[in-house]
């Protein structure tokens, strides 16, 4: 059927390259994020992160969100979802040789003022509330999506995990947590299993959230 | 008033293409706007061009035929990036025109 073949993430990439602003800032981050600087490093991560922050700062949301929050058929593990995972060029912006502990990563985020404030915004705006219809304590998907995308280009850069459900995480885990294991798992769950964030992403992908357009019109 | 060096007919045009239409060997479903320069450049001919014309017609230049005024890009569009079917990114530079002139 035609519907199953529709790749929303590909369509968003096409729309971006037909828009001069999106095209310009897209290649402005893909270049540094894919240029090898030495035999040891696949890219200059600092430049890649900076260009990614610029992309989400300067490009109209319908294009930047269109690529970041595009919806893929449930169970799709290939064309659509892989493209969505590649949006931020994870080989440079996300992956590291070693996976740090999430609480240690949070500490290093707190030592940087951009990261610290963006992480605080994310925790405040994507706070889940199971009793609310939206799944969010602050019933505002637009603010949640904005704070999530604001983390991209910090040490807390999150990305989609290869999972049948929508699940995201920064590049860290809870090994070597010692007696802070519970705190660490609570921290990771806010990313990987957050009903507010998941509903916000799904609502954007399905085009069912009109508030996003009204409250953050650029 | 015509700007010197700019032919009246030499214009920036654009066409919506698939990246594969470019024939550069990439396998992808992504698309782009390709801009190119096209049109005649008679208006901006210099004495140099007239002399070349006359010398060619009078067969004074043996077998040589030096190029004449051409409608060409004098500035290029921003770079274009795309993801190919094997999930690899590519960035094209100087692939599309931004400004044209008779040169």
Coordinates of C-alpha atoms in Angstrom, one line a residue, chain A residues 10 13-15 17-20 23-24 26-31 34 78-79 82-84 86-90, chain B residues 16-19 28-33 35 77-85 87 89-91 93 95-96:
Chain A
X10 CA 12.9 11.5 3.7
X13 CA 14.9 16.1 4.2
X14 CA 13.6 16.9 0.7
X15 CA 11.7 19.9 2.0
X17 CA 17.0 21.1 0.7
X18 CA 14.3 23.0 -1.2
X19 CA 14.4 25.8 1.4
X20 CA 17.4 28.1 1.1
X23 CA 19.6 23.8 3.1
X24 CA 22.4 26.3 4.1
X26 CA 21.9 21.7 7.2
X27 CA 25.1 21.5 5.2
X28 CA 26.7 23.9 7.7
X29 CA 26.5 21.2 10.4
X30 CA 26.9 18.2 8.2
X31 CA 30.3 19.4 6.8
X34 CA 31.5 14.5 8.7
X78 CA 15.2 0.7 8.6
X79 CA 14.7 3.5 6.0
X82 CA 17.6 5.1 10.6
X83 CA 17.4 8.3 8.7
X84 CA 15.8 9.9 11.8
X86 CA 21.2 10.0 11.4
X87 CA 19.7 13.5 11.6
X88 CA 22.3 14.7 14.2
X89 CA 25.2 12.8 12.6
X90 CA 25.6 10.6 15.7
Chain B
X16 CA 13.9 21.1 -9.3
X17 CA 15.8 17.8 -9.7
X18 CA 16.6 14.5 -7.9
X19 CA 20.2 14.3 -6.7
X28 CA 19.9 8.7 -2.8
X29 CA 16.2 9.7 -2.9
X30 CA 17.0 13.3 -1.9
X31 CA 16.2 16.3 -4.1
X32 CA 17.6 19.8 -4.8
X33 CA 17.0 23.1 -6.6
X35 CA 20.4 26.9 -10.5
X77 CA 25.1 28.8 -4.3
X78 CA 25.5 27.5 -0.7
X79 CA 26.8 23.9 -0.2
X80 CA 24.2 21.1 -0.4
X81 CA 24.3 18.0 1.9
X82 CA 22.3 14.8 1.6
X83 CA 22.1 11.3 3.1
X84 CA 22.6 8.5 0.6
X85 CA 20.9 5.1 0.7
X87 CA 23.3 6.2 5.3
X89 CA 26.4 11.9 4.2
X90 CA 27.8 13.8 1.2
X91 CA 28.3 17.5 0.7
X93 CA 30.3 22.4 -3.2
X95 CA 27.4 22.7 -7.7
X96 CA 24.9 25.4 -8.4

